[in-house]
Coordinates of C-alpha atoms and ligand atoms in Angstrom, one line a residue:
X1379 CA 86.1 59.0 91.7
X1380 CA 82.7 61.2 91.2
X1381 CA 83.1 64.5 89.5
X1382 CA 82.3 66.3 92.5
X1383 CA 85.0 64.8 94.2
X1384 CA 87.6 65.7 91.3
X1385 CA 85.8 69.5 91.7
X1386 CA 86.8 69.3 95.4
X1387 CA 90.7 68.1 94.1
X1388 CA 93.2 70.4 96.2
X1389 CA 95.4 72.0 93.6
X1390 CA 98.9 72.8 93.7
X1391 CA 100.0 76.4 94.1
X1392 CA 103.3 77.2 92.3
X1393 CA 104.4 80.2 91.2
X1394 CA 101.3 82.3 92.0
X1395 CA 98.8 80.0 90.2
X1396 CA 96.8 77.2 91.3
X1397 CA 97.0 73.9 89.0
X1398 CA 95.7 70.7 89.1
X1399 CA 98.2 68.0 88.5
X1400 CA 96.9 65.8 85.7
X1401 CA 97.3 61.9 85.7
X1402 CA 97.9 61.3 89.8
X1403 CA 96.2 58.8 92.4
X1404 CA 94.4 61.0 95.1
X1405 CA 93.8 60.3 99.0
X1406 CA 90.6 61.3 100.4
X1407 CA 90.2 64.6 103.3
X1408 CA 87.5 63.4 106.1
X1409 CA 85.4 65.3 108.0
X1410 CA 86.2 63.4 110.5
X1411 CA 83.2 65.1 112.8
X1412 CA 81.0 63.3 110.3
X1413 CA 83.2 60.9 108.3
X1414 CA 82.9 62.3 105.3
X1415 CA 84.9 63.2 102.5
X1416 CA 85.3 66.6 101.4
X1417 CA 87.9 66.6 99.6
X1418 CA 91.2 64.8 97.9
X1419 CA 94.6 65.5 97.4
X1420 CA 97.0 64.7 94.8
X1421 CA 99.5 62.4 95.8
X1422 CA 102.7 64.0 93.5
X1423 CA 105.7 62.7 92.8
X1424 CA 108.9 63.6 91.8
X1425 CA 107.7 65.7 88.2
X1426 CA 105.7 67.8 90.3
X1427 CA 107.8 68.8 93.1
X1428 CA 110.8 69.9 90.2
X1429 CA 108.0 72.3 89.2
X1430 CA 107.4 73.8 92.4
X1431 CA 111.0 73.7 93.2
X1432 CA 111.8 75.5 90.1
X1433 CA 109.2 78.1 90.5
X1434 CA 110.9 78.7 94.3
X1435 CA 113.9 78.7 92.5
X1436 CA 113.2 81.2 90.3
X1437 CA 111.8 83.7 92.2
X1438 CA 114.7 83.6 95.3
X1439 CA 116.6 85.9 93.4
X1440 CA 114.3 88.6 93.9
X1441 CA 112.9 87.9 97.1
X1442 CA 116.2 87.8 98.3
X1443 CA 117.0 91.3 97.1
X1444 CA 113.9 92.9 98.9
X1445 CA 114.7 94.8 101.4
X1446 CA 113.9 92.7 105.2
X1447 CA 111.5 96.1 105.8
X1448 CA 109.9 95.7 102.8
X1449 CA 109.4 91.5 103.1
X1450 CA 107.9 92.3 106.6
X1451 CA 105.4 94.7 105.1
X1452 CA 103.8 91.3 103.2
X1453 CA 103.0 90.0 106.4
X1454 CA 102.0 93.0 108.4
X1455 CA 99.3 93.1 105.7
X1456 CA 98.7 89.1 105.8
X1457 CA 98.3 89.7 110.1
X1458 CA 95.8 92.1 109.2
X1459 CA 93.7 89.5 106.5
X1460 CA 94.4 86.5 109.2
X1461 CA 92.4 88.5 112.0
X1462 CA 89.7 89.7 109.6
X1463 CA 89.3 86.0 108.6
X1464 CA 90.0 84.2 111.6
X1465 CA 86.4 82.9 112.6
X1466 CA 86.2 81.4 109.3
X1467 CA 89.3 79.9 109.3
X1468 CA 88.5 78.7 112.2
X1469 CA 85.5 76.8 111.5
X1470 CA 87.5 75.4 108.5
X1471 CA 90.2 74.1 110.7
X1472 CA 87.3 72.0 113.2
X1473 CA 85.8 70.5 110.2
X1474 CA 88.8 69.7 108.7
X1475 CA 90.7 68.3 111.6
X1476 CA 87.9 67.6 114.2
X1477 CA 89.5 69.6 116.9
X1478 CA 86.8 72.0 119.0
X1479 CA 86.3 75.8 117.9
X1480 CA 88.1 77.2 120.8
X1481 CA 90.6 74.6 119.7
X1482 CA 90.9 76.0 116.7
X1483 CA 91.0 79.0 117.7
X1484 CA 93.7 78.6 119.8
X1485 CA 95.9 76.9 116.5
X1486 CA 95.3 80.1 114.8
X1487 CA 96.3 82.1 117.0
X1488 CA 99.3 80.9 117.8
X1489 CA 100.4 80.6 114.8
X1490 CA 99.5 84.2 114.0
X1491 CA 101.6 85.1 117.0
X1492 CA 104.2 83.6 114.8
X1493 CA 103.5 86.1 112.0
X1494 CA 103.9 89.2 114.0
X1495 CA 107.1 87.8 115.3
X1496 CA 108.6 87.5 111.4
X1497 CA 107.2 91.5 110.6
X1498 CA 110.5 92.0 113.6
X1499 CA 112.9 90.3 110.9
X1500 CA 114.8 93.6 110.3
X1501 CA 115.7 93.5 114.0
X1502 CA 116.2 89.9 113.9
X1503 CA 118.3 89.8 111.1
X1504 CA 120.8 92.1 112.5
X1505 CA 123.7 91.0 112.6
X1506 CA 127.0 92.2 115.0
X1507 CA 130.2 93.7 114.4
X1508 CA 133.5 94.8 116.0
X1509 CA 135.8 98.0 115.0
X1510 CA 139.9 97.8 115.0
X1511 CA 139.8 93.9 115.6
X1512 CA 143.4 94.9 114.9
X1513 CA 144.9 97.9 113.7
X1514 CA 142.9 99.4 110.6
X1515 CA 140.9 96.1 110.3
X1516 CA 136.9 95.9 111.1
X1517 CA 134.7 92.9 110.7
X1518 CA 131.4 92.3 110.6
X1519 CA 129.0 88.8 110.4
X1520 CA 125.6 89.3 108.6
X1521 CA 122.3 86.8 107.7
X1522 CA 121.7 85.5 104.5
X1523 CA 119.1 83.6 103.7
X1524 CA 119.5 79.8 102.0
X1525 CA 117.6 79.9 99.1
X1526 CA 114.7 77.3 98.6
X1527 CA 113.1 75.4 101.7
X1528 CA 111.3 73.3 102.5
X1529 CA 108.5 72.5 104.9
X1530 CA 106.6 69.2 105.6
X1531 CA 103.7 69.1 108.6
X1532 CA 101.7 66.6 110.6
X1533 CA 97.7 66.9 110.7
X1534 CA 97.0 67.8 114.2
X1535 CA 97.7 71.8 114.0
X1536 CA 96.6 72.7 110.5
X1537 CA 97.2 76.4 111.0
X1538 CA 100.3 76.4 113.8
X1539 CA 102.8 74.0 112.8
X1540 CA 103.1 74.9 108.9
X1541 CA 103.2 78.4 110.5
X1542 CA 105.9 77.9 112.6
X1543 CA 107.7 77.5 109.4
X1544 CA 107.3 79.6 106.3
X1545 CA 106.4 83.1 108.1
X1546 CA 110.2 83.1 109.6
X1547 CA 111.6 81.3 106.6
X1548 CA 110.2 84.0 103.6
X1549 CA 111.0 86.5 106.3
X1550 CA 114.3 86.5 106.4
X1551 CA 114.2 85.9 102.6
X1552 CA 114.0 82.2 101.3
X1553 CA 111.5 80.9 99.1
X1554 CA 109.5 78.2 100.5
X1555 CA 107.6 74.8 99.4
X1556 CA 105.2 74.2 101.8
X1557 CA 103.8 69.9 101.8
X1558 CA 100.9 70.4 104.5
X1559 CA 99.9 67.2 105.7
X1560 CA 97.5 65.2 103.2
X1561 CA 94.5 64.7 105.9
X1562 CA 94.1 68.5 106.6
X1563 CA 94.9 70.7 103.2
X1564 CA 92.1 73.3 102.9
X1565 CA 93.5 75.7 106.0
X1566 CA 97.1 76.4 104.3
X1567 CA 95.2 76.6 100.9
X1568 CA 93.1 79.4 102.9
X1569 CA 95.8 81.3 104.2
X1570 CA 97.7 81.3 100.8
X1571 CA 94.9 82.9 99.4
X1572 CA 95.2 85.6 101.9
X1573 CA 98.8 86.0 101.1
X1574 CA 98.3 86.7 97.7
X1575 CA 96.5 89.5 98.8
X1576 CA 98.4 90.3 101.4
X1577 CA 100.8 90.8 97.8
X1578 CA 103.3 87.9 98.1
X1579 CA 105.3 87.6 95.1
X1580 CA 104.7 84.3 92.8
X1581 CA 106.7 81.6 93.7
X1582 CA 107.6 82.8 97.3
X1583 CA 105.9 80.6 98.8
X1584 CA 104.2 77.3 96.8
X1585 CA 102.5 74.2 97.7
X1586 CA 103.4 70.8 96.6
X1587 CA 100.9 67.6 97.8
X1588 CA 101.2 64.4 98.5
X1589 CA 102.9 61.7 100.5
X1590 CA 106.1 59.2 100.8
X1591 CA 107.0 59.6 97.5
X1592 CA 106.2 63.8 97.3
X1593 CA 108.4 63.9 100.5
X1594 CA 111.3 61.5 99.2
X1595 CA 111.8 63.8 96.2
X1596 CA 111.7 67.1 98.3
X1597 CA 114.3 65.4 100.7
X1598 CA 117.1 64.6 97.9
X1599 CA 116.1 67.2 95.5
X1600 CA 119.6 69.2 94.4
X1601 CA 118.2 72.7 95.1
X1602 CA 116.5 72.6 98.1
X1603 CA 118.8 73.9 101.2
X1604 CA 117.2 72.9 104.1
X1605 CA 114.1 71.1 105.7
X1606 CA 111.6 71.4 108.4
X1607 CA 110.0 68.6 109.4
X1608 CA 107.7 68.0 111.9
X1609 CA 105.4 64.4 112.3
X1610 CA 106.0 61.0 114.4
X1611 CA 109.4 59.8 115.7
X1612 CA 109.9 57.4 113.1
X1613 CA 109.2 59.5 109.8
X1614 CA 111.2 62.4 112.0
X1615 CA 113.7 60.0 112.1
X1616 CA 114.1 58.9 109.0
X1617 CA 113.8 62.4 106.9
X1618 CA 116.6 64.0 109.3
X1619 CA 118.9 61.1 108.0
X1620 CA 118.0 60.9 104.4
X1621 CA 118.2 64.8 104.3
X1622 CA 121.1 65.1 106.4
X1623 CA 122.6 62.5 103.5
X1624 CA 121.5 64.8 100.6
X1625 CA 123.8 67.4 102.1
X1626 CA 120.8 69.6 103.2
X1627 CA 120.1 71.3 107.0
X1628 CA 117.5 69.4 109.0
X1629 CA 115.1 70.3 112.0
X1630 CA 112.8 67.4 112.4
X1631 CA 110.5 68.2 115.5
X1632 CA 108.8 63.9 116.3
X1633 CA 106.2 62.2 118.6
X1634 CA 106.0 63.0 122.3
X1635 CA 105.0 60.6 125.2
X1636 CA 104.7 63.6 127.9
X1637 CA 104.8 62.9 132.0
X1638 CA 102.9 65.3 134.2
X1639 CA 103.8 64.6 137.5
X1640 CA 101.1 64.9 140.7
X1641 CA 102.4 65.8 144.1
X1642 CA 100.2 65.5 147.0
X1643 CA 100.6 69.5 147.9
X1644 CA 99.2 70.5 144.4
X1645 CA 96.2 72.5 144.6
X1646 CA 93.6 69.5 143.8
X1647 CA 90.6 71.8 141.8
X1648 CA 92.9 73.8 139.3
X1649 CA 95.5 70.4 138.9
X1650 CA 92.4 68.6 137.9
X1651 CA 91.3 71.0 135.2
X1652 CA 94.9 71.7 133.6
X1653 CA 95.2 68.1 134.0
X1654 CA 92.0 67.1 132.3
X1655 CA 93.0 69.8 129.6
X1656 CA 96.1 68.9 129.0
X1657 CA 95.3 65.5 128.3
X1658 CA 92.1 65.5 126.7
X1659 CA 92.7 69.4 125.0
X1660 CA 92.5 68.3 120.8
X1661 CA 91.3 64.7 121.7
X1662 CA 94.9 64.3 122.7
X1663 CA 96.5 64.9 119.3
X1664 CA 99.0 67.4 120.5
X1665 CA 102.5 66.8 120.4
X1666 CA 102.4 68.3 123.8
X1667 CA 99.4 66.6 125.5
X1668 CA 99.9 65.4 129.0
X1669 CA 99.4 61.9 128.2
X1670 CA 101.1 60.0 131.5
X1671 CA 100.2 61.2 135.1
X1672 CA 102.3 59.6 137.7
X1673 CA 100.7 60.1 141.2
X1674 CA 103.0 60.5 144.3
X1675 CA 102.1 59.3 147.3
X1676 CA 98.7 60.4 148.4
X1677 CA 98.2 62.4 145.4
X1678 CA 96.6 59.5 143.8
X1679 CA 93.3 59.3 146.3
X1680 CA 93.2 63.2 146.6
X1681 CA 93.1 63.6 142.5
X1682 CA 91.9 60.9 140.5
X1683 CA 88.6 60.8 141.8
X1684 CA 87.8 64.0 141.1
X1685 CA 89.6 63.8 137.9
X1686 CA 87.6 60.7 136.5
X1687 CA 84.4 62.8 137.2
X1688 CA 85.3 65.5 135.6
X1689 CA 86.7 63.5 132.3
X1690 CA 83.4 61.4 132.7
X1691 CA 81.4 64.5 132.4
X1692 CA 82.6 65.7 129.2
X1693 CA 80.2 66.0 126.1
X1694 CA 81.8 64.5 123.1
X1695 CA 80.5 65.8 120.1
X1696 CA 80.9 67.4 116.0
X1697 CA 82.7 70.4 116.0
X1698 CA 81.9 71.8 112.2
X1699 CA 79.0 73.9 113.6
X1700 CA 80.0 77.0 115.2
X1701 CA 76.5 77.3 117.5
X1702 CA 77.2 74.1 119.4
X1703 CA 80.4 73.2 120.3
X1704 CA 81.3 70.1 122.5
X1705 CA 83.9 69.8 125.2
X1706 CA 85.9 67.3 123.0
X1707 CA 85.5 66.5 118.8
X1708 CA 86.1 63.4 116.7
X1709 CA 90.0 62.0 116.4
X1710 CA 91.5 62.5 113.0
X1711 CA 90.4 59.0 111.1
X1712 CA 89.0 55.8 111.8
X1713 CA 91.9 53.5 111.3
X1714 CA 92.9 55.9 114.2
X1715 CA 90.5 55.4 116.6
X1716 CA 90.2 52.0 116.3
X1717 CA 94.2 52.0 117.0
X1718 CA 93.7 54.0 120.0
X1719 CA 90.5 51.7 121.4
X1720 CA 92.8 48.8 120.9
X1721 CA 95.8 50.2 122.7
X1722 CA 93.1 50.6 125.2
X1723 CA 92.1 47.3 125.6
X1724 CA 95.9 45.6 125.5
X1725 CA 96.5 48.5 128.4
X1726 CA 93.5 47.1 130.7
X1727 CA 94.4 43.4 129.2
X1728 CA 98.0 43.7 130.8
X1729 CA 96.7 44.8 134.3
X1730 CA 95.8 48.7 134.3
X1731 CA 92.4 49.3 135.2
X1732 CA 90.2 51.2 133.6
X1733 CA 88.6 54.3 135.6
X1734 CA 86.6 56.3 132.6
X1735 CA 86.4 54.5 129.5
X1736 CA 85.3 56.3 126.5
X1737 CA 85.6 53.2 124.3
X1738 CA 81.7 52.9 124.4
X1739 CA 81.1 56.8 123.4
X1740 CA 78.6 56.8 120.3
X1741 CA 77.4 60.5 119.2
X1742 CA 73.4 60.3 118.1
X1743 CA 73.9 63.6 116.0
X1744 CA 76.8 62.0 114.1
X1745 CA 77.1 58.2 113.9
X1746 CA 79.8 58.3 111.3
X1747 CA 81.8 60.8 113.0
X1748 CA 85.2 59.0 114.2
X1749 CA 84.5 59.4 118.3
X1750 CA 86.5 58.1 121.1
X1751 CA 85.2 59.6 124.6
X1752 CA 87.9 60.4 127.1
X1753 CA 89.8 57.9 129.3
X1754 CA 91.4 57.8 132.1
X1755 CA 93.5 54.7 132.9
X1756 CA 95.2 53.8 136.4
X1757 CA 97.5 51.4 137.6
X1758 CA 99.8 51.4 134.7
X1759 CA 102.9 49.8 134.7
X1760 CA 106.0 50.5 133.4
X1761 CA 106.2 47.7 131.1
X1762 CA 102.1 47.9 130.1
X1763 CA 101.0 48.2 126.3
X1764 CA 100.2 51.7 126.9
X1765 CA 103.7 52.4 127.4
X1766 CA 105.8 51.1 124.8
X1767 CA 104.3 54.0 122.4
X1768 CA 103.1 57.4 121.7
X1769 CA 98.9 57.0 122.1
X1770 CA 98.4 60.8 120.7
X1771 CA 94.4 59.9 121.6
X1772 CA 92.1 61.1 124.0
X1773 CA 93.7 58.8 126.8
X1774 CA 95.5 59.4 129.8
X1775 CA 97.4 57.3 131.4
X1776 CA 98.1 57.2 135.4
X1777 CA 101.3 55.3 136.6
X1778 CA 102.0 55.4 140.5
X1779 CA 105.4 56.5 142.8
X1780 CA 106.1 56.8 146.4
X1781 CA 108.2 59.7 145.8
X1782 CA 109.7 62.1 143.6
X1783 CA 112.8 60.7 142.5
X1784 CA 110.8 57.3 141.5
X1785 CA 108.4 59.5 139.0
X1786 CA 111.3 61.5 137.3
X1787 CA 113.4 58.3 137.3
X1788 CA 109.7 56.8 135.4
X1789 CA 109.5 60.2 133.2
X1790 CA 113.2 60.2 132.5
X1791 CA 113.2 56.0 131.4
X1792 CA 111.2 56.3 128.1
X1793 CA 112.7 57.3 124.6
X1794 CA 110.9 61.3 124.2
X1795 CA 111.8 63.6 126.0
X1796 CA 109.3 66.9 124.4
X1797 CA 107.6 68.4 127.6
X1798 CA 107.1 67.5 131.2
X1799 CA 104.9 69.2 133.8
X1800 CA 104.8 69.1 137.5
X1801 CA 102.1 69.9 140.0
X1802 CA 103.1 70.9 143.7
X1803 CA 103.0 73.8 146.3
X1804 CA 106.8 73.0 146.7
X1805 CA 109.3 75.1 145.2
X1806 CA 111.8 72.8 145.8
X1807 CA 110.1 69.5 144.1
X1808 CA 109.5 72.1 141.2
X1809 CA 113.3 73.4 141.4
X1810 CA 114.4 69.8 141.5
X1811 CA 112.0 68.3 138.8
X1812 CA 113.1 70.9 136.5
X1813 CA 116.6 70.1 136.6
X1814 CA 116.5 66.5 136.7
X1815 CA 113.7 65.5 134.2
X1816 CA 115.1 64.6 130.4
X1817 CA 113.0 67.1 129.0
X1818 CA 113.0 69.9 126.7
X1819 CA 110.3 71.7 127.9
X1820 CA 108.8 71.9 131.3
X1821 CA 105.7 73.1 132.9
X1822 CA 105.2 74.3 136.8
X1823 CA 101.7 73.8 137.4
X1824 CA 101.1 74.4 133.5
X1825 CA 99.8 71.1 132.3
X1826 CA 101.1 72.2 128.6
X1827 CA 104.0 74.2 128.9
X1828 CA 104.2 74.8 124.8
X1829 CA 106.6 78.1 124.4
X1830 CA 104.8 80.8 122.2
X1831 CA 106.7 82.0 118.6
X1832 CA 109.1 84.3 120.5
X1833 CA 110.9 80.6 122.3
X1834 CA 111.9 77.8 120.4
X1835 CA 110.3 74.7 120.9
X1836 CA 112.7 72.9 122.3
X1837 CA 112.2 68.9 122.1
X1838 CA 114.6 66.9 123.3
X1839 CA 115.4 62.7 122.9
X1840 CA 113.6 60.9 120.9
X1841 CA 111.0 64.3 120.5
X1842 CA 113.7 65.8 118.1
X1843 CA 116.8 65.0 115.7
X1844 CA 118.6 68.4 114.3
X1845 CA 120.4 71.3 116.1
X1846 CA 118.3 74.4 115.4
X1847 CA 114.8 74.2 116.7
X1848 CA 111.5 75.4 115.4
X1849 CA 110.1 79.2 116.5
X1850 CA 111.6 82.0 118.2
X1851 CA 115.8 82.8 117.4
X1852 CA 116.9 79.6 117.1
X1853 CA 114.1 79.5 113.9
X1854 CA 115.4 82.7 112.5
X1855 CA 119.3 80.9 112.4
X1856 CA 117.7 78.0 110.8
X1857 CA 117.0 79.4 108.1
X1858 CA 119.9 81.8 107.4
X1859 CA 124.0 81.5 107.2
X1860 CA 125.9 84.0 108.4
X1861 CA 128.5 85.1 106.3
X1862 CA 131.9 87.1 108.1
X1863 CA 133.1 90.2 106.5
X1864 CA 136.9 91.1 107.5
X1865 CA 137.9 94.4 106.2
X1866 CA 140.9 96.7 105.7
X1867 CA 141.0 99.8 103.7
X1868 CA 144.7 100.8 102.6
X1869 CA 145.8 104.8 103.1
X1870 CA 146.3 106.2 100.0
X1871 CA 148.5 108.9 101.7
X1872 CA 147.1 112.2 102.9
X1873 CA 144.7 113.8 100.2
X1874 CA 146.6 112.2 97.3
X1875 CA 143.8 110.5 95.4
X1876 CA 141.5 113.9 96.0
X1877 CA 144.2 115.9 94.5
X1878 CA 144.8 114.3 91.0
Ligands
NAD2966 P1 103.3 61.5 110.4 O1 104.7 61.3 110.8 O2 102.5 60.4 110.0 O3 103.2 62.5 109.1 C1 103.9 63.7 109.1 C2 104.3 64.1 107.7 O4 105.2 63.1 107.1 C3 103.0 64.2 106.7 O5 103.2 65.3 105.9 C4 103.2 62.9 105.9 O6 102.7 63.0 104.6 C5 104.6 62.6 105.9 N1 105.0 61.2 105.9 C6 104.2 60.2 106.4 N2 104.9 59.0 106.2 C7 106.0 59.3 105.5 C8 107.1 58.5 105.1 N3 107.1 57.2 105.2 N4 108.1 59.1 104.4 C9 108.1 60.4 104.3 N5 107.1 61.3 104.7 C10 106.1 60.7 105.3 O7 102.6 62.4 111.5 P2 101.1 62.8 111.7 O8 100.3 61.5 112.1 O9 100.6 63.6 110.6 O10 101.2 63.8 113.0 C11 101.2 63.3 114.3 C12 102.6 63.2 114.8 O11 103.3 64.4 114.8 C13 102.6 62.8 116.3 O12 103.6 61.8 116.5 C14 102.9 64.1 117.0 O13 103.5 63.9 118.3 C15 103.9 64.7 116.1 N6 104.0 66.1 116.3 C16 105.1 66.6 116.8 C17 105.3 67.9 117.1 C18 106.6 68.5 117.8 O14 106.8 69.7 117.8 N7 107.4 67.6 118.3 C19 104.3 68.8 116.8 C20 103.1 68.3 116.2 C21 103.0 67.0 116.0

């Protein structure tokens, strides 16, 4: 490796200090605008994690003892540093990840939104209680936090998913050990930095790096209580069991194959646009992209054509320079794109046909940049290539119905079940869509119907394996345990201890 490259190592962050691992293979960071490295990260193993864990270890005892008012303070300030920083952030997260500005922006954001909902923790940790639950006898049920945590993310939301996580978790008084995903480090490395201003105690929150092995030891390791995993089905999979087996509490949030059905009566113009965004927002990397269309009926001559023109118009471009911004950036590697453009190609090999094809897309300003343009694929079959897996490119994929029934009985017949959107002027359809689609989150007319930190994000199927979802409430019982306090004070007769 040359030096710079070792200068540009992302180091570990445990116990309030930054350290560089000695001795350790390293994966490269892309730019994936312009395929270039920028930096590498250490792939750690189980010696390393024991030293973050310890360090989270060490300082629960503490944390845990600071008042939920006072914990909240930490992130009122880090709100504050976020918005002052946010622009720059931003740019960091394009040219890490590839995704637009606005994109980015949008990632931030949301997972801000997430911050301000943890500075509510002393509201949110309230518990409830009940006087005389028989004669003399009150009780009481309270939150405790569980002590270290853990959090492992997926590249495509380098601000927003690890945020979904460690705001609520050190909120309500864990310590947390944070494994962003290896292909975009640099924006949680960011944000720590702002939370040590923001005057988070060492060892609150620390960052481990790495890969299978880094994860493995995090997943059996004796003193971590609970895990928050979000990635592809199969990994999600995989770490709910092995954790589940170490004894620990999962939430492991997976991949997403997500139907947007297209009634005749929908209003064609703004359909086409939330369409078009929905799949081709992030270059389809979103684990809530509306990847499948199924046209009912007539909806299929009134929309597509529209729809391919407006796909086919959009400019595909870098996204690391904030004064010219394209409608759509670079997917995350090449060993991804050229996954995706073969997909592609076994989809129009077993009979779809291929409307816009962004196979061909080449970018002058950056020829090493990992582009795919925007497709748009029709007369997919149930049993096509395209089907049997989540694409998570810039690809959308159009099946066709003759009624309602058929495309929620098509939505309903694959393994995920994440989100699901319906366009129509119908009420009813809507009414009926919502209740019958296998789903756990729906959209009316919203192509990407993604709940906002106050709601959990509530996958469902193969989209998630755990009880307590990410965000909102059912994030703030993750990481806690109640604990039920029954009590009875004995009479010690009428002013008789007072009086001796
Ligand atoms: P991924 O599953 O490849 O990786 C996720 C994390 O798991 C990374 O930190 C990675 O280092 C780790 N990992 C990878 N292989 C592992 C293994 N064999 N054992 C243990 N750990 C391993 O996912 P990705 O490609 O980074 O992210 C994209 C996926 O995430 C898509 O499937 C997308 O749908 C999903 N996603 C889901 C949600 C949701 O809320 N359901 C949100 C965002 C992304």
């Amino acid at each position: 490796m040359s030096s710079s490259l070792q200068d540009s190592a992302c180091p570990l962050y445990v116990a309030g200090k930054w350290i560089h691992p000695q001795g350790l293979g390293f994966t490269p960071v892309f730019n994936p605008s312009r395929g270039e490295v920028i930096a590498t990260v250490p792939l750690c193993g189980a010696a390393e994690v024991n030293e973050v864990v310890a360090a989270a270890k060490a300082a629960f005892p503490a944390w845990r003892d600071t008042p939920p008012n006072e914990r909240a303070q930490v992130l009122f300030r880090l709100k504050i540093l976020l918005e002052d920083a946010f622009e720059e952030l931003c740019l960091g997260i394009s040219t890490e990840h590839g995704k637009t500005l606005s994109e980015a922006r949008g990632d931030l954001r949301r997972g801000i939104e997430v911050v301000e909902y943890a500075c509510g923790i002393p509201t949110l940790l309230m518990g409830e209680s009940l006087e005389n639950i028989a004669r003399g006898i009150d009780c009481h049920t309270d939150r405790h936090p569980l002590g270290v945590v853990t959090g492992i993310c997926p590249f495509n939301f380098p601000a927003l998913v690890p945020m979904w996580m460690w705001p609520i978790a050190i909120a309500c008084g864990n310590t947390f050990v944070l494994k962003p995903s290896e292909k975009v480090p640099l924006t949680m490395q960011r944000v720590v930095g702002l939370l040590e201003k923001a005057g988070l105690p060492p060892g609150v929150l620390n960052i481990v790096h790495g890969g299978r092995e880094c994860v493995d030891a995090l997943l059996t390791h004796p003193d971590i209580a609970a895990v928050s995993f979000v990635g592809s089905t199969p990994i999600a999979r995989e770490i709910h069991r092995k954790a589940s087996a170490a004894g620990k509490r999962v939430q492991a949030a997976g991949g997403a194959k997500n139907f947007v059905i297209l009634m005749p009566d929908a209003d064609p113009d703004r359909t086409i646009e939330a369409v078009k965004d929905a799949a081709f927002g992030c270059a389809g990397e979103r684990c809530m992209a509306g990847s499948t269309a199924v046209a009912v009926g007539e909806a299929g001559s009134r929309l597509l054509p529209g729809l391919a023109d407006l796909v086919s118009s959009m400019k595909v471009g870098p996204t690391d320079v904030r004064e010219s911004q394209p409608d759509m950036g670079a997917v995350i590697s090449a060993e991804h794109r050229n996954r995706v453009a073969g997909l592609i190609d076994a989809g129009e090999k077993g009979g779809a046909k291929v409307l816009t094809d962004g196979r061909a897309t080449r970018v002058d300003d950056a020829p090493d940049g990992f582009f795919l343009g925007p497709s748009v694929i029709d007369q997919v079959t149930p049993d096509n290539p395209l089907m049997h897996t989540e694409v998570f490119g810039p690809v959308l994929t159009v099946l066709r119905a003759d009624t309602l029934e058929q495309a929620i009985a098509l939505a309903n017949a694959q393994a995920f079940g994440n989100g699901a959107a319906i366009f129509t002027n119908s009420g009813k359809a809507a009414r009926e869509f919502r209740r019958q689609v296998s789903a756990g989150m729906v959209g009316i007319n919203v192509g990407v119907p993604a709940p906002l930190a106050y709601f959990p994000f509530t996958g469902w199927n193969d989209s998630f394996f755990g009880d307590l979802h990410i965000q909102g409430r059912e994030g703030v019982e993750f990481f806690t345990q109640r604990k039920t306090t029954t009590t009875r004070w004995f009479s010690f007769g009428d002013g008789e201890v007072w009086a001796k």
